[in-house]
Amino acid sequence: MVLLNLGYAVVTSVFIYLEWAVFSPILNYVVLFYGAFVGIHAIFDTYQDTIRRTVLRSDAYACYEQCPCCLPKCVGIQWGLLNVALQIFGVWVALMQMSDECQDQGWWDCIASDNWDLNAEKLWEWEERTLTFACNKHMMK
C-alpha cells in the first residue's frame, strides 16, 4: 500500500512538472481522471456489496432493519443510481469548469450563470483551440 501511495505521488509530481514546463491544462485532466476513477470505484463497490449480494453486516442491510419495507437490494439500487447521477454531474461540472466561458469565474458563478449552453460544436472548437495553443506553446520553446 505504501508503494501504491508513493507511485501516485510520483505520477502526480511528474504531471505537476509537465503542467509547469510543457503543457498548461494537463493537471486539470489528471485531477478529472482521479475523480472519475474514485467515482467508478464507488459505483463498483456499491454494486458488489449491495446489489450483487446481500451481506448481513452491510449498510444496506442496516437500512432494511430500520425500515423493513425496502429490501437491501432496493437500497443498493437507489445508492447505485445516486452514485451514477453524481458521477455524471461531477464530470459535467469539471468539464464545464475547463471551458472558455468559465475561465475567470469561480465554480459556483459558472454553474449558476446563464452564459453557457450544451452545444457540441462549441466543445469541439474549445478542444481544437486548446490543442492548437499547446502545440504553439511547445513550438515556441
PDB file of C-alpha atoms in Angstrom:
ATOM      1  CA  MET A   1       0.000   0.000   0.000  1.00  0.00           C
ATOM      2  CA  VAL A   2       2.899   2.345   0.734  1.00  0.00           C
ATOM      3  CA  LEU A   3       4.355   1.687  -2.722  1.00  0.00           C
ATOM      4  CA  LEU A   4       0.979   2.417  -4.311  1.00  0.00           C
ATOM      5  CA  ASN A   5       0.780   5.763  -2.495  1.00  0.00           C
ATOM      6  CA  LEU A   6       4.364   6.611  -3.423  1.00  0.00           C
ATOM      7  CA  GLY A   7       3.577   5.682  -7.024  1.00  0.00           C
ATOM      8  CA  TYR A   8       0.623   8.067  -7.091  1.00  0.00           C
ATOM      9  CA  ALA A   9       2.780  10.788  -5.514  1.00  0.00           C
ATOM     10  CA  VAL A  10       5.493  10.311  -8.157  1.00  0.00           C
ATOM     11  CA  VAL A  11       2.996  10.239 -11.043  1.00  0.00           C
ATOM     12  CA  THR A  12       1.237  13.342  -9.732  1.00  0.00           C
ATOM     13  CA  SER A  13       4.594  15.095  -9.281  1.00  0.00           C
ATOM     14  CA  VAL A  14       5.508  14.299 -12.888  1.00  0.00           C
ATOM     15  CA  PHE A  15       2.218  15.787 -14.076  1.00  0.00           C
ATOM     16  CA  ILE A  16       2.761  18.883 -11.930  1.00  0.00           C
ATOM     17  CA  TYR A  17       6.170  19.323 -13.569  1.00  0.00           C
ATOM     18  CA  LEU A  18       4.649  18.821 -17.027  1.00  0.00           C
ATOM     19  CA  GLU A  19       1.974  21.404 -16.199  1.00  0.00           C
ATOM     20  CA  TRP A  20       4.634  23.874 -15.192  1.00  0.00           C
ATOM     21  CA  ALA A  21       7.109  23.242 -18.005  1.00  0.00           C
ATOM     22  CA  VAL A  22       5.312  21.890 -21.067  1.00  0.00           C
ATOM     23  CA  PHE A  23       1.535  21.759 -21.325  1.00  0.00           C
ATOM     24  CA  SER A  24      -0.757  24.064 -19.394  1.00  0.00           C
ATOM     25  CA  PRO A  25      -4.098  22.302 -18.718  1.00  0.00           C
ATOM     26  CA  ILE A  26      -2.777  18.758 -18.215  1.00  0.00           C
ATOM     27  CA  LEU A  27      -3.210  18.867 -14.426  1.00  0.00           C
ATOM     28  CA  ASN A  28      -6.935  19.554 -14.868  1.00  0.00           C
ATOM     29  CA  TYR A  29      -7.255  16.336 -16.845  1.00  0.00           C
ATOM     30  CA  VAL A  30      -5.252  14.364 -14.284  1.00  0.00           C
ATOM     31  CA  VAL A  31      -7.458  15.575 -11.435  1.00  0.00           C
ATOM     32  CA  LEU A  32     -10.543  14.782 -13.531  1.00  0.00           C
ATOM     33  CA  PHE A  33      -9.157  11.280 -14.119  1.00  0.00           C
ATOM     34  CA  TYR A  34      -8.504  10.760 -10.397  1.00  0.00           C
ATOM     35  CA  GLY A  35     -12.017  11.928  -9.532  1.00  0.00           C
ATOM     36  CA  ALA A  36     -13.620   9.751 -12.200  1.00  0.00           C
ATOM     37  CA  PHE A  37     -11.546   6.771 -11.096  1.00  0.00           C
ATOM     38  CA  VAL A  38     -12.614   7.151  -7.461  1.00  0.00           C
ATOM     39  CA  GLY A  39     -16.238   7.607  -8.533  1.00  0.00           C
ATOM     40  CA  ILE A  40     -16.190   4.489 -10.704  1.00  0.00           C
ATOM     41  CA  HIS A  41     -14.682   2.561  -7.807  1.00  0.00           C
ATOM     42  CA  ALA A  42     -17.532   3.781  -5.576  1.00  0.00           C
ATOM     43  CA  ILE A  43     -20.108   2.633  -8.132  1.00  0.00           C
ATOM     44  CA  PHE A  44     -18.439  -0.776  -8.447  1.00  0.00           C
ATOM     45  CA  ASP A  45     -18.183  -1.118  -4.656  1.00  0.00           C
ATOM     46  CA  THR A  46     -21.859  -0.261  -4.238  1.00  0.00           C
ATOM     47  CA  TYR A  47     -22.760  -2.827  -6.877  1.00  0.00           C
ATOM     48  CA  GLN A  48     -20.589  -5.546  -5.313  1.00  0.00           C
ATOM     49  CA  ASP A  49     -21.671  -5.011  -1.709  1.00  0.00           C
ATOM     50  CA  THR A  50     -25.351  -4.181  -2.024  1.00  0.00           C
ATOM     51  CA  ILE A  51     -26.821  -5.178  -5.389  1.00  0.00           C
ATOM     52  CA  ARG A  52     -24.975  -8.336  -6.362  1.00  0.00           C
ATOM     53  CA  ARG A  53     -25.055  -9.943  -2.923  1.00  0.00           C
ATOM     54  CA  THR A  54     -26.614  -9.234   0.440  1.00  0.00           C
ATOM     55  CA  VAL A  55     -24.194  -9.041   3.345  1.00  0.00           C
ATOM     56  CA  LEU A  56     -25.777  -9.095   6.779  1.00  0.00           C
ATOM     57  CA  ARG A  57     -23.326  -6.502   8.121  1.00  0.00           C
ATOM     58  CA  SER A  58     -23.696  -4.037   5.223  1.00  0.00           C
ATOM     59  CA  ASP A  59     -25.177  -0.563   5.442  1.00  0.00           C
ATOM     60  CA  ALA A  60     -27.981  -1.571   3.086  1.00  0.00           C
ATOM     61  CA  TYR A  61     -28.999  -4.377   5.425  1.00  0.00           C
ATOM     62  CA  ALA A  62     -28.899  -1.959   8.387  1.00  0.00           C
ATOM     63  CA  CYS A  63     -31.259   0.343   6.468  1.00  0.00           C
ATOM     64  CA  TYR A  64     -33.523  -2.643   5.822  1.00  0.00           C
ATOM     65  CA  GLU A  65     -33.600  -3.425   9.548  1.00  0.00           C
ATOM     66  CA  GLN A  66     -34.625   0.176  10.295  1.00  0.00           C
ATOM     67  CA  CYS A  67     -37.261   0.283   7.550  1.00  0.00           C
ATOM     68  CA  PRO A  68     -38.328  -3.267   6.550  1.00  0.00           C
ATOM     69  CA  CYS A  69     -40.404  -2.049   3.613  1.00  0.00           C
ATOM     70  CA  CYS A  70     -37.290  -1.540   1.467  1.00  0.00           C
ATOM     71  CA  LEU A  71     -35.178  -4.632   0.786  1.00  0.00           C
ATOM     72  CA  PRO A  72     -31.365  -4.362   0.943  1.00  0.00           C
ATOM     73  CA  LYS A  73     -31.021  -4.809  -2.821  1.00  0.00           C
ATOM     74  CA  CYS A  74     -33.516  -1.988  -3.395  1.00  0.00           C
ATOM     75  CA  VAL A  75     -31.445   0.244  -1.119  1.00  0.00           C
ATOM     76  CA  GLY A  76     -28.368  -0.767  -3.123  1.00  0.00           C
ATOM     77  CA  ILE A  77     -30.091   0.097  -6.405  1.00  0.00           C
ATOM     78  CA  GLN A  78     -31.044   3.508  -5.013  1.00  0.00           C
ATOM     79  CA  TRP A  79     -27.463   4.130  -3.883  1.00  0.00           C
ATOM     80  CA  GLY A  80     -26.123   2.909  -7.228  1.00  0.00           C
ATOM     81  CA  LEU A  81     -28.388   5.277  -9.164  1.00  0.00           C
ATOM     82  CA  LEU A  82     -27.362   8.129  -6.887  1.00  0.00           C
ATOM     83  CA  ASN A  83     -23.673   7.236  -7.420  1.00  0.00           C
ATOM     84  CA  VAL A  84     -24.091   7.230 -11.211  1.00  0.00           C
ATOM     85  CA  ALA A  85     -26.012  10.525 -11.202  1.00  0.00           C
ATOM     86  CA  LEU A  86     -23.425  12.240  -9.007  1.00  0.00           C
ATOM     87  CA  GLN A  87     -20.571  10.847 -11.126  1.00  0.00           C
ATOM     88  CA  ILE A  88     -22.132  12.265 -14.294  1.00  0.00           C
ATOM     89  CA  PHE A  89     -22.785  15.588 -12.571  1.00  0.00           C
ATOM     90  CA  GLY A  90     -19.200  15.756 -11.285  1.00  0.00           C
ATOM     91  CA  VAL A  91     -17.667  15.086 -14.692  1.00  0.00           C
ATOM     92  CA  TRP A  92     -20.042  17.633 -16.262  1.00  0.00           C
ATOM     93  CA  VAL A  93     -19.054  20.314 -13.724  1.00  0.00           C
ATOM     94  CA  ALA A  94     -15.358  19.558 -14.201  1.00  0.00           C
ATOM     95  CA  LEU A  95     -15.587  19.795 -17.994  1.00  0.00           C
ATOM     96  CA  MET A  96     -17.646  22.952 -17.740  1.00  0.00           C
ATOM     97  CA  GLN A  97     -15.026  24.497 -15.438  1.00  0.00           C
ATOM     98  CA  MET A  98     -12.375  23.881 -18.095  1.00  0.00           C
ATOM     99  CA  SER A  99     -14.409  25.679 -20.766  1.00  0.00           C
ATOM    100  CA  ASP A 100     -13.643  29.185 -22.013  1.00  0.00           C
ATOM    101  CA  GLU A 101     -16.846  30.635 -20.560  1.00  0.00           C
ATOM    102  CA  CYS A 102     -15.769  29.771 -17.012  1.00  0.00           C
ATOM    103  CA  GLN A 103     -12.105  30.654 -17.228  1.00  0.00           C
ATOM    104  CA  ASP A 104     -12.179  33.673 -14.888  1.00  0.00           C
ATOM    105  CA  GLN A 105     -15.101  32.658 -12.664  1.00  0.00           C
ATOM    106  CA  GLY A 106     -15.493  30.597  -9.526  1.00  0.00           C
ATOM    107  CA  TRP A 107     -17.149  27.209  -9.807  1.00  0.00           C
ATOM    108  CA  TRP A 108     -20.494  28.338  -8.396  1.00  0.00           C
ATOM    109  CA  ASP A 109     -20.556  31.514 -10.505  1.00  0.00           C
ATOM    110  CA  CYS A 110     -20.026  29.418 -13.603  1.00  0.00           C
ATOM    111  CA  ILE A 111     -22.705  26.852 -12.754  1.00  0.00           C
ATOM    112  CA  ALA A 112     -25.294  29.452 -11.737  1.00  0.00           C
ATOM    113  CA  SER A 113     -24.698  31.762 -14.707  1.00  0.00           C
ATOM    114  CA  ASP A 114     -26.600  31.652 -17.971  1.00  0.00           C
ATOM    115  CA  ASN A 115     -23.618  32.227 -20.253  1.00  0.00           C
ATOM    116  CA  TRP A 116     -23.148  28.591 -21.293  1.00  0.00           C
ATOM    117  CA  ASP A 117     -25.051  26.128 -23.412  1.00  0.00           C
ATOM    118  CA  LEU A 118     -24.579  22.474 -24.251  1.00  0.00           C
ATOM    119  CA  ASN A 119     -23.550  22.994 -27.855  1.00  0.00           C
ATOM    120  CA  ALA A 120     -21.381  20.112 -29.075  1.00  0.00           C
ATOM    121  CA  GLU A 121     -19.792  22.237 -31.803  1.00  0.00           C
ATOM    122  CA  LYS A 122     -18.546  24.684 -29.174  1.00  0.00           C
ATOM    123  CA  LEU A 123     -16.961  21.845 -27.222  1.00  0.00           C
ATOM    124  CA  TRP A 124     -15.067  20.637 -30.297  1.00  0.00           C
ATOM    125  CA  GLU A 125     -13.918  24.193 -31.043  1.00  0.00           C
ATOM    126  CA  TRP A 126     -12.663  24.507 -27.456  1.00  0.00           C
ATOM    127  CA  GLU A 127     -10.703  21.261 -27.797  1.00  0.00           C
ATOM    128  CA  GLU A 128      -9.168  22.369 -31.098  1.00  0.00           C
ATOM    129  CA  ARG A 129      -8.172  25.764 -29.636  1.00  0.00           C
ATOM    130  CA  THR A 130      -6.653  24.089 -26.589  1.00  0.00           C
ATOM    131  CA  LEU A 131      -4.607  21.686 -28.702  1.00  0.00           C
ATOM    132  CA  THR A 132      -3.513  24.499 -31.030  1.00  0.00           C
ATOM    133  CA  PHE A 133      -2.481  26.614 -28.047  1.00  0.00           C
ATOM    134  CA  ALA A 134      -0.499  23.727 -26.557  1.00  0.00           C
ATOM    135  CA  CYS A 135       1.249  22.980 -29.831  1.00  0.00           C
ATOM    136  CA  ASN A 136       2.131  26.659 -30.349  1.00  0.00           C
ATOM    137  CA  LYS A 137       3.411  26.934 -26.784  1.00  0.00           C
ATOM    138  CA  HIS A 138       5.543  23.823 -27.275  1.00  0.00           C
ATOM    139  CA  MET A 139       6.929  25.093 -30.591  1.00  0.00           C
ATOM    140  CA  MET A 140       7.968  28.405 -29.037  1.00  0.00           C
ATOM    141  CA  LYS A 141      10.341  26.663 -26.603  1.00  0.00           C
TER     142      LYS A 141
END
